[in-house]
Coordinates of C-alpha atoms and ligand atoms in Angstrom, one line a residue:
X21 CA 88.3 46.1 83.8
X22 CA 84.7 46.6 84.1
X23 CA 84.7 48.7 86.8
X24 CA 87.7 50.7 85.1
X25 CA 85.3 51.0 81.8
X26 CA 82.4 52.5 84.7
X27 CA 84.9 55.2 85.8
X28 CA 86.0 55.9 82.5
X29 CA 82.6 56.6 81.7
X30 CA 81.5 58.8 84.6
X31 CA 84.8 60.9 84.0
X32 CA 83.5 60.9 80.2
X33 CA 80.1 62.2 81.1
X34 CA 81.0 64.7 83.4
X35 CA 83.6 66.1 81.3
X36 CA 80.9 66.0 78.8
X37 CA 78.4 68.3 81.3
X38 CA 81.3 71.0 82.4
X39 CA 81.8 71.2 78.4
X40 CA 78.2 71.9 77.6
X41 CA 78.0 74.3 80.6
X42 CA 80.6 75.9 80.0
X43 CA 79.7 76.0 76.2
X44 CA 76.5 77.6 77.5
X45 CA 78.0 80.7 77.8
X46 CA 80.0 80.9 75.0
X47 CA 78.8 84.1 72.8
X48 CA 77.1 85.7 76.3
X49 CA 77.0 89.6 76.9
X50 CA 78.2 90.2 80.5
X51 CA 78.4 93.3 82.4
X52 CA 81.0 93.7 84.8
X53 CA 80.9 96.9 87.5
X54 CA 84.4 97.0 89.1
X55 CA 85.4 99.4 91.9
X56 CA 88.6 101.0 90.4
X57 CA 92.1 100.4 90.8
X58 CA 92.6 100.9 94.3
X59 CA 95.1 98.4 94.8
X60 CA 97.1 95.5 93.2
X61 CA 94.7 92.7 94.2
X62 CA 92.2 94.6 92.1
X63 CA 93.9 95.1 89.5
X64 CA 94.4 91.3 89.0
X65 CA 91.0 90.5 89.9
X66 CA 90.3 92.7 86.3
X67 CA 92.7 90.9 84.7
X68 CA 92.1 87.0 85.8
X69 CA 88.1 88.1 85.2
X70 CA 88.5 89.6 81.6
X71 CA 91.0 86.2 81.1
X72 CA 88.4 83.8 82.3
X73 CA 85.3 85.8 80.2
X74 CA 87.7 85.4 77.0
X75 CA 88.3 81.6 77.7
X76 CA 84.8 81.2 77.9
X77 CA 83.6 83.4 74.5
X78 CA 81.8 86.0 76.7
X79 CA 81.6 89.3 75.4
X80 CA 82.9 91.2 78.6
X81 CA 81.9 94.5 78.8
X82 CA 83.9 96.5 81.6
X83 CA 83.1 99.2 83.4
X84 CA 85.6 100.7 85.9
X85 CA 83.9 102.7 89.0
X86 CA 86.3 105.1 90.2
X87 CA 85.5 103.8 93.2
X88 CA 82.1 105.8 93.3
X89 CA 79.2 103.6 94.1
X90 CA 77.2 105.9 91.7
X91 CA 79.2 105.2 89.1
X92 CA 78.6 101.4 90.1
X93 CA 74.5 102.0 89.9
X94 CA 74.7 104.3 86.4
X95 CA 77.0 101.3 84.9
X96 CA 74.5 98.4 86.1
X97 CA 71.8 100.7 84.8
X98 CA 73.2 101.4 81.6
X99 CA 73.4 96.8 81.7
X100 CA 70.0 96.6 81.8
X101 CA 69.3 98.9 79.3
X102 CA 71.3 97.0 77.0
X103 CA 69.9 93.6 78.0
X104 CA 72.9 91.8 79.0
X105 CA 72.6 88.5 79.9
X106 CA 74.2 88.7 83.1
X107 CA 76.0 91.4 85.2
X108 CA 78.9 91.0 87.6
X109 CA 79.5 93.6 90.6
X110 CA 82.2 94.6 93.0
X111 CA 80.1 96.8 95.4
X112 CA 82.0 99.5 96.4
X113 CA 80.2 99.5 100.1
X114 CA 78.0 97.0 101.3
X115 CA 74.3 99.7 101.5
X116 CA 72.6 101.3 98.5
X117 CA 71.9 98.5 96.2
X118 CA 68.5 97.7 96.9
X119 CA 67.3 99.5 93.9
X120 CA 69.1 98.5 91.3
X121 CA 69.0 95.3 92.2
X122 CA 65.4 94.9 92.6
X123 CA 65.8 96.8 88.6
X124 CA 68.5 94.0 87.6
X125 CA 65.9 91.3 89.0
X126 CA 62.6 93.0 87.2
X127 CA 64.5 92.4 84.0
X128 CA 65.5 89.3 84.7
X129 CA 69.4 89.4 84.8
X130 CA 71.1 87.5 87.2
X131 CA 73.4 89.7 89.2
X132 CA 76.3 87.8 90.8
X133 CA 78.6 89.8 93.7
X134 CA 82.5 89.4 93.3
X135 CA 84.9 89.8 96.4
X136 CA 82.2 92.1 98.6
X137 CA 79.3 91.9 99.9
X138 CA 75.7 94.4 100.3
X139 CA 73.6 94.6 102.6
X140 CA 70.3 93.8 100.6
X141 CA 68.0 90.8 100.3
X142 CA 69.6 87.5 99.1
X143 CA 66.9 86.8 96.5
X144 CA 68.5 90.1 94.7
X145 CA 71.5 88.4 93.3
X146 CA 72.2 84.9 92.2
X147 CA 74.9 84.1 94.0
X148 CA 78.4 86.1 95.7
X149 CA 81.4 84.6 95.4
X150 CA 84.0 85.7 97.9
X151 CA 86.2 85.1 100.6
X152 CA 85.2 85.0 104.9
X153 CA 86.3 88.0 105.4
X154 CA 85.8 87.5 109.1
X155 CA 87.9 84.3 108.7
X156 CA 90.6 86.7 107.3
X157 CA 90.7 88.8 110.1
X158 CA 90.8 86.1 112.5
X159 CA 93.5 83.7 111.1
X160 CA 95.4 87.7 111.0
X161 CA 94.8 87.9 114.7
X162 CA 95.7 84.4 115.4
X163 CA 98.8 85.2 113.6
X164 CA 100.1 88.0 116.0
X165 CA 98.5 86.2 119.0
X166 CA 101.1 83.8 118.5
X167 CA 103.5 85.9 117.5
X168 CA 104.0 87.9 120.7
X169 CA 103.1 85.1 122.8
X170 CA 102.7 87.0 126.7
X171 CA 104.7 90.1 125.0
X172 CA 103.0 93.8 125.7
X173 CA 101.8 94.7 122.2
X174 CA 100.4 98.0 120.9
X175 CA 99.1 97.4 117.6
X176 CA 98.2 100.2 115.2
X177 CA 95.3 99.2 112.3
X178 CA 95.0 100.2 108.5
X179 CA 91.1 99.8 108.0
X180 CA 89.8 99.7 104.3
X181 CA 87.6 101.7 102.4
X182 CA 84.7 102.7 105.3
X183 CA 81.8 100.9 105.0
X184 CA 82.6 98.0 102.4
X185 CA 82.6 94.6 103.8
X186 CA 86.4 93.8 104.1
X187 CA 86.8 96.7 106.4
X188 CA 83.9 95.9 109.0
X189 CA 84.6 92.2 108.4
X190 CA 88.5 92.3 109.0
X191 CA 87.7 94.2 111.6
X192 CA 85.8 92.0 113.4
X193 CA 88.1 88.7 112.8
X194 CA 91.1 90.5 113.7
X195 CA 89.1 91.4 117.2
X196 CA 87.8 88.2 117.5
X197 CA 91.1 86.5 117.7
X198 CA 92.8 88.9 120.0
X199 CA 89.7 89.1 122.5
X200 CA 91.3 87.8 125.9
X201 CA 94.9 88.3 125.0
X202 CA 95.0 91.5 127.3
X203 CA 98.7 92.1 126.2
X204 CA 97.6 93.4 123.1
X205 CA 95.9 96.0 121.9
X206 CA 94.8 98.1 118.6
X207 CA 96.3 101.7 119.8
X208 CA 94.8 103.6 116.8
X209 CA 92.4 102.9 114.0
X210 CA 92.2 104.8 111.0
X211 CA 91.0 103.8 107.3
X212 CA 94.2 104.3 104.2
X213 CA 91.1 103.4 102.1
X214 CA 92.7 100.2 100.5
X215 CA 96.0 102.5 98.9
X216 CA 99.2 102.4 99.4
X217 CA 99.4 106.1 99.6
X218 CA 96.9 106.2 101.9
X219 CA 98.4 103.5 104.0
X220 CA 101.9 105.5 104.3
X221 CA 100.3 108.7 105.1
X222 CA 98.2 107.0 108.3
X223 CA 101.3 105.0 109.1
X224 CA 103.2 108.1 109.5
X225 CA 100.5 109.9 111.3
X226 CA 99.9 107.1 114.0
X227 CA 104.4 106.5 113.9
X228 CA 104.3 110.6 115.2
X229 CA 101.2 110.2 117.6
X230 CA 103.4 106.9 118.9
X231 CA 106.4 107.9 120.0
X232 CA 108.3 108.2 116.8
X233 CA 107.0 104.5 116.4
X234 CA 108.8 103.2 119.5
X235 CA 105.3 102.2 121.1
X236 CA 104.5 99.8 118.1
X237 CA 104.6 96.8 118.1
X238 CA 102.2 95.8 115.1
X239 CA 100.3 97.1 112.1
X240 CA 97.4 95.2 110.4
X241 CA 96.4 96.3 107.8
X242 CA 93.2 95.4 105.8
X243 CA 95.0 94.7 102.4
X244 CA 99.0 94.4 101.3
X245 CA 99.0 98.2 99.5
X246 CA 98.2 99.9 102.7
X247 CA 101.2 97.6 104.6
X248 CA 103.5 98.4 102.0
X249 CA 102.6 102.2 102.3
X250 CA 103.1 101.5 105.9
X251 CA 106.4 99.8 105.3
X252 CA 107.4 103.0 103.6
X253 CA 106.6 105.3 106.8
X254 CA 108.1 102.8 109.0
X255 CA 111.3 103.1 107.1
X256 CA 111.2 106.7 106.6
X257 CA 111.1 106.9 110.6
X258 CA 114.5 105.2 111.2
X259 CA 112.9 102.0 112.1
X260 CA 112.8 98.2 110.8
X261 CA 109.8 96.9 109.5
X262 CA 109.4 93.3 110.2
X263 CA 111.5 93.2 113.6
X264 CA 111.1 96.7 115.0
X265 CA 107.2 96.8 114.2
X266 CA 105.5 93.7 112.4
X267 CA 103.4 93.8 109.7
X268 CA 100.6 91.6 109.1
X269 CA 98.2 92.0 106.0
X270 CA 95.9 90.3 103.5
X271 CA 95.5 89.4 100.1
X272 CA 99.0 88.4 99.0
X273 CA 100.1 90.5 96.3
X274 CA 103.8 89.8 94.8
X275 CA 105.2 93.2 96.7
X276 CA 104.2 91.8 100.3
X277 CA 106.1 88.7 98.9
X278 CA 108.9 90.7 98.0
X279 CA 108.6 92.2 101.6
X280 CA 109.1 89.2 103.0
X281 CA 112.2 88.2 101.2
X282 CA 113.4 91.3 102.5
X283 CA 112.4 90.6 105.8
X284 CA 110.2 93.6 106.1
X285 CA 106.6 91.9 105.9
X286 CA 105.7 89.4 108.7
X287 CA 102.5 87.2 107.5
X288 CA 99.7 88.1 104.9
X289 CA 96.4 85.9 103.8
X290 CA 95.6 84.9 100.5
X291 CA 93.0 86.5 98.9
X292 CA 92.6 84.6 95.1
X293 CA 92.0 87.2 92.6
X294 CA 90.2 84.1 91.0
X295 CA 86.4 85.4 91.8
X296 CA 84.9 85.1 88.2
X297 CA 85.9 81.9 87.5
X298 CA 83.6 79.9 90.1
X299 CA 81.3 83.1 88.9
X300 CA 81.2 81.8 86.0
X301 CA 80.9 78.3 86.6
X302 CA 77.8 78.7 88.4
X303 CA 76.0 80.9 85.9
X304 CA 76.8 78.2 83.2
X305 CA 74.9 75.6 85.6
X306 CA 72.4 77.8 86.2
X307 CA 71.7 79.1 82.8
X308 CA 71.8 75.4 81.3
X309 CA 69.1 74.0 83.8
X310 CA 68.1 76.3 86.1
X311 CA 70.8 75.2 89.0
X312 CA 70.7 77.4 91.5
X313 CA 74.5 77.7 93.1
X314 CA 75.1 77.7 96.7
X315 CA 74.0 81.5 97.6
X316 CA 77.6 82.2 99.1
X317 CA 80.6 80.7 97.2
X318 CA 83.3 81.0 99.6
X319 CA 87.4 80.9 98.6
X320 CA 90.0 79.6 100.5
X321 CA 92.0 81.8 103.1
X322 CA 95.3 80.7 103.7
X323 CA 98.3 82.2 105.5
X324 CA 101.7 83.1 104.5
X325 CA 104.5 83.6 106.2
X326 CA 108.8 83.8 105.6
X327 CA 108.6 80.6 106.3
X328 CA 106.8 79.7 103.2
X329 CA 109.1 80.5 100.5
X330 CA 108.3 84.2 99.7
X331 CA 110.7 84.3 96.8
X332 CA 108.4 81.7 94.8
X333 CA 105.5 82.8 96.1
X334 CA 106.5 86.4 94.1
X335 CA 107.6 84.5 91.4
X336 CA 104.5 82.7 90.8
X337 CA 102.2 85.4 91.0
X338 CA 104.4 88.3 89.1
X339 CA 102.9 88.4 85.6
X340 CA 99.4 87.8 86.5
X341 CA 98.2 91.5 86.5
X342 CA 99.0 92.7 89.7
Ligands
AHR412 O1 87.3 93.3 98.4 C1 88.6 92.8 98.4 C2 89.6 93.9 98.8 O2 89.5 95.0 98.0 C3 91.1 93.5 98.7 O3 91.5 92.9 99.8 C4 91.7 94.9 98.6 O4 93.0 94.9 98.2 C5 90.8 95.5 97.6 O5 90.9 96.7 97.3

């Protein structure tokens, strides 16, 4: 009993402190830089962020890049000027933000990094919250690696936008995990800039250069727009996607879902469009008492395959502003 009265307590009083925290925020001006549109994923990460700023009583003020990294430095500048109390950015690229960081920091607004990262001094932003990018890239790899077992395998790669940290980052994993499986190899290389348009048009550029596609085996791509663009060309050519040439992605958006139920998507990893609520969380701690977050908040990465009921999967995330 007494011990049950102790727990009921401890639950009480940290229930208590997430309230106050998260009270703490409640009437706040935030700033949020996105990139654009470039892709579903993005467009729920706007959503689930202007959702989770609402549930708290912040007064979110959105700007929407274009996916211009000036457009990213005026909008944090024009922040400052206002004297928000905090500012959230997507960087566009991981160089360049040295500046207006350093000008974010002089005025004393914490500046916390959503789903990328720069390559800048840590002491610039309060904290980043995003996913191991390398990790996605790798558990990718490991996918196909097992996939094709001691199968020759050509594999043909969607990069991101150049220079942002998914694209060098996925990159890498993907590498990493194939390194010493000599049977397979990335054939081409090319960036479809995170769209789906862009992914179709490099698909079928790389489906020509490859014997009408009959030399592929695989296509990663860096984000599930590009694969479904890539789906598209594969289609277009005559061919299956999903047995004649598999497709493995990231971020699972409700179309790669969808793919899968139609057998024409072969594995993605999760990417949670779900950056501003830990965000958010850790600027309530830290504006309440000066807690200073872990500097790298890292989300989960988890893969998805047919096997793991697509259909619900698409069923759960449809709706949530992707
Ligand atoms: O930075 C995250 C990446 O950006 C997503 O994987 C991609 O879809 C988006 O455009």
């Amino acid at each position: 009993m007494i011990k049950t009265l102790a727990v009921a307590a401890s639950l009480a009083t940290a229930l208590t402190s997430v309230a106050i925290a998260q009270d703490s925020l409640n009437g706040l001006v935030v700033g949020f830089s996105q990139i654009g549109s470039e892709s579903g994923w993005r467009a729920a990460e706007t959503s689930v962020t202007k959702q989770q700023a609402e549930e708290r009583g912040i007064d979110l003020k959105f700007a929407d890049a274009q996916q211009k990294q000036e457009n990213q430095i005026k909008a944090i500048r024009g922040f400052i000027a206002q004297g928000v109390d905090a500012i959230l950015v997507a960087p566009v690229v991981a160089t360049g933000w040295e500046d207006v960081l350093t000008e974010a920091k002089e005025a004393e607004i914490p500046v916390i990094l959503l789903d990328r990262g720069v390559d800048a001094p840590e002491d610039l932003y309060l904290t980043s919250v995003a996913s191991d990018q390398v990790k996605e890239g790798r558990v990718a790899g490991d996918w196909l690696v097992n996939a094709v077992g001691t199968e020759p395998c050509k594999v043909v790669e969607l990069q991101g936008t150049v220079g942002s940290t998914p694209a060098i980052n996925r990159k890498q994993g993907f590498e990493e995990a194939i390194k010493g499986h000599d049977n397979i190899t990335i054939a081409r290389s090319q960036t479809g800039d995170f769209t789906r348009a862009k992914g179709k048009e490099v698909m079928e550029g790389f489906i020509k250069a490859e014997n009408g596609g009959a030399d592929i085996c695989a296509v990663y791509a860096h984000n599930d727009d590009m694969a479904v663009g890539a789906i598209q060309a594969i289609k277009d050519a005559g061919l299956k996607p999903g047995t004649d040439i598999k497709v493995v992605s990231i971020d699972g958006v409700p179309d790669i879902f969808s793919a899968m139920v139609a057998g024409e998507a072969n594995a993605t990893v999760e990417l949670t469009p779900n950056m501003a609520g830990p965000a958010f969380d850790a600027l309530a701690a830290y504006l309440k008492d000066g807690t200073e977050p872990a500097k790298f908040i890292i989300t989960e990465s988890k893969l998805y395959t047919p096997a793991d009921n697509p259909q619900g999967e698409y069923d759960t995330r449809k709706g949530l502003g992707y």
